[in-house]
PDB file of C-alpha atoms in Angstrom:
ATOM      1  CA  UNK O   1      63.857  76.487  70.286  1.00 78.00           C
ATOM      2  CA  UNK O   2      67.411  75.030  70.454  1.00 78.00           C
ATOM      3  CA  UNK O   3      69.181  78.591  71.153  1.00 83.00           C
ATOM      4  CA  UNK O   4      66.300  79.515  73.674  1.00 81.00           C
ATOM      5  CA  UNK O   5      66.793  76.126  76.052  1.00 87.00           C
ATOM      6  CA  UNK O   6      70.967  77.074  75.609  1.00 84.00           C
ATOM      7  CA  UNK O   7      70.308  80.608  76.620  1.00 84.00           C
ATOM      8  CA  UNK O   8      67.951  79.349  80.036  1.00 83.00           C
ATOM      9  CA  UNK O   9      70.711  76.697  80.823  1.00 86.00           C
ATOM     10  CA  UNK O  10      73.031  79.428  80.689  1.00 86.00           C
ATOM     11  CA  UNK O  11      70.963  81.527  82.892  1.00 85.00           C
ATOM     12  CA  UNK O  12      70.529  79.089  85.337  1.00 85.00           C
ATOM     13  CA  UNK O  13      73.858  78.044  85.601  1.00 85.00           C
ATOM     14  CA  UNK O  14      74.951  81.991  86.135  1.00 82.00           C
ATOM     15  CA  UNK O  15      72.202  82.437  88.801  1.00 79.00           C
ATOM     16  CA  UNK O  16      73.255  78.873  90.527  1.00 81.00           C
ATOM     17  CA  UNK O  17      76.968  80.079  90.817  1.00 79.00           C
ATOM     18  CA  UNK O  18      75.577  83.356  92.942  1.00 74.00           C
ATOM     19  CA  UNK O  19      73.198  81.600  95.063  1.00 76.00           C
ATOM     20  CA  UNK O  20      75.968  79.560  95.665  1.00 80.00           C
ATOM     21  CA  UNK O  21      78.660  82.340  96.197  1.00 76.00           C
ATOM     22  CA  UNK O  22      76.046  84.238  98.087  1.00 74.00           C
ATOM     23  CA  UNK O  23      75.226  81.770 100.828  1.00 79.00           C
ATOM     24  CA  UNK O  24      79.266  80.963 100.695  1.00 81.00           C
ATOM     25  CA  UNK O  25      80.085  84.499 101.605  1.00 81.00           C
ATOM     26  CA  UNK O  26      77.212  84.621 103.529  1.00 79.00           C
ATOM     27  CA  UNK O  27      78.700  81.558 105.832  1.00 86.00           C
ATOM     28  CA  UNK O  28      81.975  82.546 106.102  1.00 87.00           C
ATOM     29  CA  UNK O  29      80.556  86.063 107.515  1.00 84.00           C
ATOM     30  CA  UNK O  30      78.496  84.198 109.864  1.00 88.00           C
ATOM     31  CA  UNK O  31      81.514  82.094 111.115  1.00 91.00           C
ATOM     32  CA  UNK O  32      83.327  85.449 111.527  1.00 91.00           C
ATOM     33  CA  UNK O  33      80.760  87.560 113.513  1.00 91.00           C
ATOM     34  CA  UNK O  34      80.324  83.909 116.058  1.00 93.00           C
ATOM     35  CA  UNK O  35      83.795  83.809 116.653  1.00 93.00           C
ATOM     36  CA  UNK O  36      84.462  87.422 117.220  1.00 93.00           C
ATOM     37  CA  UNK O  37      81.397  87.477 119.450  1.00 93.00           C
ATOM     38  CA  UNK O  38      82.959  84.386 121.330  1.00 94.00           C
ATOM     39  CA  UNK O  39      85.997  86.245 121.809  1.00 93.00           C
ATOM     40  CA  UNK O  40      84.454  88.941 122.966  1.00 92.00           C
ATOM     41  CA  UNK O  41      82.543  86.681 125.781  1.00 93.00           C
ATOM     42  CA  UNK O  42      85.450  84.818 126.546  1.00 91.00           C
ATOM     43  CA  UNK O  43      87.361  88.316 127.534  1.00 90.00           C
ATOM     44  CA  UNK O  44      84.622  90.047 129.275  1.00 90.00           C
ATOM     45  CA  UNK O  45      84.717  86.602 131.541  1.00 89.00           C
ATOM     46  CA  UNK O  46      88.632  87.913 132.443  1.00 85.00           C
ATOM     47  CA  UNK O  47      89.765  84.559 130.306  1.00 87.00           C
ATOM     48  CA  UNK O  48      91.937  86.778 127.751  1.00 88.00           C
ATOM     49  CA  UNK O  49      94.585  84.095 126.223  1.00 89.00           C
ATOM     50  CA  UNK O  50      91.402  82.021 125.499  1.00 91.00           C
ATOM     51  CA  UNK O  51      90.154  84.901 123.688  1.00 91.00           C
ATOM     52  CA  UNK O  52      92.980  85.547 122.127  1.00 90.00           C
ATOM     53  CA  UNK O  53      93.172  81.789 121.007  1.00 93.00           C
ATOM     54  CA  UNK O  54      89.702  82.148 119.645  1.00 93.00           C
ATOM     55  CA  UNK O  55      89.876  85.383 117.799  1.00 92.00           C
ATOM     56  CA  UNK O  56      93.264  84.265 116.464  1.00 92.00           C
ATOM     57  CA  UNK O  57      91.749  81.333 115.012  1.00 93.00           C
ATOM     58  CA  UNK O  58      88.740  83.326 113.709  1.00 93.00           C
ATOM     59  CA  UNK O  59      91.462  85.651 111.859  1.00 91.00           C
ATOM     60  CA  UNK O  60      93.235  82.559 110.833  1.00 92.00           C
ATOM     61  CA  UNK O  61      89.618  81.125 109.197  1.00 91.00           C
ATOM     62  CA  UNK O  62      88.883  84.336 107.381  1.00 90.00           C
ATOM     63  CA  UNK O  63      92.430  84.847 105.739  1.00 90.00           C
ATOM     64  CA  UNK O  64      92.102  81.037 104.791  1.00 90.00           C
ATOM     65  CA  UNK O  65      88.992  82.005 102.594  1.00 88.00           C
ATOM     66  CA  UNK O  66      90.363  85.639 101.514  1.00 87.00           C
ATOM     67  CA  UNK O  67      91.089  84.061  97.522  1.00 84.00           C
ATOM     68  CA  UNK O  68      87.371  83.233  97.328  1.00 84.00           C
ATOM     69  CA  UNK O  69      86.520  85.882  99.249  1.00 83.00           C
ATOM     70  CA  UNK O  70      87.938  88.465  96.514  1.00 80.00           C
ATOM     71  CA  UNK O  71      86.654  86.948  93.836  1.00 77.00           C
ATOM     72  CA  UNK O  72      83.201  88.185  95.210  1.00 75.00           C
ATOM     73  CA  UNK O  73      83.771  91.112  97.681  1.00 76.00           C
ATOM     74  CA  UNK O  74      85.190  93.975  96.998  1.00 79.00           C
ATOM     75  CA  UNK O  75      88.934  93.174  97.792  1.00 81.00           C
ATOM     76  CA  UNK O  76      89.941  96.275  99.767  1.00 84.00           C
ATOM     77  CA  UNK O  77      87.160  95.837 102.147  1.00 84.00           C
ATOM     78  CA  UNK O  78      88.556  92.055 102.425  1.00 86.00           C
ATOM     79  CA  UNK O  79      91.968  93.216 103.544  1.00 88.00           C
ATOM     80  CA  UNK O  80      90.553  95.906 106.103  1.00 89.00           C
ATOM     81  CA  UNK O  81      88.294  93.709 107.471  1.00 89.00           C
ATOM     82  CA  UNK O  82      91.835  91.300 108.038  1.00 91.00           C
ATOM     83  CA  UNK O  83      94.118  94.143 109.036  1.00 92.00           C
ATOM     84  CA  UNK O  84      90.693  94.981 111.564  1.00 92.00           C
ATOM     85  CA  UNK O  85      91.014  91.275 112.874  1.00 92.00           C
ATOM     86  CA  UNK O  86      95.293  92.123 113.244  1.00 91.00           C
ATOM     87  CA  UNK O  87      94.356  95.406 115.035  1.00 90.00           C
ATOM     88  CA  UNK O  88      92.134  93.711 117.747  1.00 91.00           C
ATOM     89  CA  UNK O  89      94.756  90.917 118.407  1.00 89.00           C
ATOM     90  CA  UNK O  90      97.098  93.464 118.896  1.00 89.00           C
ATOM     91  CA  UNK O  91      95.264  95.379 121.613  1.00 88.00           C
ATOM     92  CA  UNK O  92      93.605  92.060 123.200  1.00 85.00           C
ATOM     93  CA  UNK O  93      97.311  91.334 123.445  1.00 83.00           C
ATOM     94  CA  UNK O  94      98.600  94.367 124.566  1.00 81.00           C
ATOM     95  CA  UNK O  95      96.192  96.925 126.007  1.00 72.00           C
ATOM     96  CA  UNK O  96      93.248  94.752 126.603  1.00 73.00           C
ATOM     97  CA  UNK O  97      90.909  98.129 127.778  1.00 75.00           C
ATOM     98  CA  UNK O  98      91.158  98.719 123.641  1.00 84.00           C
ATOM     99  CA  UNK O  99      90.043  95.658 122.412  1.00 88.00           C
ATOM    100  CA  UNK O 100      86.677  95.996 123.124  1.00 91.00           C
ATOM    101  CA  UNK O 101      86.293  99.331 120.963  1.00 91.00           C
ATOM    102  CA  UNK O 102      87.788  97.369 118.136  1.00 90.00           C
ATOM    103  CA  UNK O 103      85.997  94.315 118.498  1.00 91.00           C
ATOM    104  CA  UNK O 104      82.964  96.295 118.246  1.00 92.00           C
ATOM    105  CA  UNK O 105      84.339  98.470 115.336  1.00 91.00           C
ATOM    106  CA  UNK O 106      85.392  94.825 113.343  1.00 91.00           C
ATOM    107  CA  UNK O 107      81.607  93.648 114.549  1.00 92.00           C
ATOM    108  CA  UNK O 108      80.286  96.578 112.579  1.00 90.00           C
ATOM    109  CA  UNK O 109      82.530  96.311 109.313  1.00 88.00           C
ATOM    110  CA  UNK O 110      81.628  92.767 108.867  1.00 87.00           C
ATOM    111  CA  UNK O 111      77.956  93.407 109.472  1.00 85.00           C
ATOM    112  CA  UNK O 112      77.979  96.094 106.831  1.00 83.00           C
ATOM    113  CA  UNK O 113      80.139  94.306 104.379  1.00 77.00           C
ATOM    114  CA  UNK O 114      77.296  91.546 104.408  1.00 63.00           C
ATOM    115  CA  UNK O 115      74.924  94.219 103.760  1.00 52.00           C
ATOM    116  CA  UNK O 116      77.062  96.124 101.097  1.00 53.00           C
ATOM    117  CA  UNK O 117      79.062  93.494  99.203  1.00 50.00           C
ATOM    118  CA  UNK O 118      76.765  90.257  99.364  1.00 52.00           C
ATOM    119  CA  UNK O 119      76.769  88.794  95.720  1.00 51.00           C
ATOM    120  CA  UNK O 120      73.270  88.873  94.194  1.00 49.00           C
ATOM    121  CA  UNK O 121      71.973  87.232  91.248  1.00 48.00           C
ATOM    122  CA  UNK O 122      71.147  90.907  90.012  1.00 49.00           C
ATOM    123  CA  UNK O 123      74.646  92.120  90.281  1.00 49.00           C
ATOM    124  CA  UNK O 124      75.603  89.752  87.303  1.00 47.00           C
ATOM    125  CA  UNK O 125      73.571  91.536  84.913  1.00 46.00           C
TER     126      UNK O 125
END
């Protein structure tokens, strides 16, 4: 009876840490796609340092979560999904006719990673 309450305890703990790293990852997706989308607003209104400012930041709050972040997601699609938020800096910078096509590309890669790479209590057994 003793080795079967251990072995539950130890199952709930494991499914508690990816709930828990689930709706984390989940979150800091969230935050991602509402800042990009932001940005996105705030340069289709013509105000482009502002949405440089706020994509910036956005980039800034991803790459501040990128340890957890590959300790749960695959960590290439971490990095691409950063060097995607670099790329779309660049060209709101730069050539501001390309950053839409990017921000939309960068809208779909971190749609699909929450589809593809979300932690789930089945992919610890």
């Amino acid at each position: 009876m003793k080795r079967l309450i251990f072995y539950v305890g130890i199952f709930l703990v494991l499914a508690g840490l990816s709930v828990w790293s689930g709706m984390a990852v989940a979150r800091v997706h969230e935050e991602a796609l509402e800042g990009l989308a932001e940005a996105v607003a705030l340069a289709e209104e013509g105000e482009w340092k502002e949405a440089h400012r706020k994509l910036s930041e956005t980039g800034s709050e991803w790459h501040s979560h990128r340890a957890f972040l590959e300790s749960v997601v695959c960590r290439e699609d971490v990095l691409f999904v950063e060097r995607s938020f670099a790329a779309a800096a660049e060209a709101l910078e730069s050539e501001e006719d390309e950053f839409f096509p990017e921000a939309a590309e960068l809208r779909v890669l971190l749609e699909n990673l929450v589809v593809t790479d979300l932690p789930t209590l089945g992919s610890l057994f």
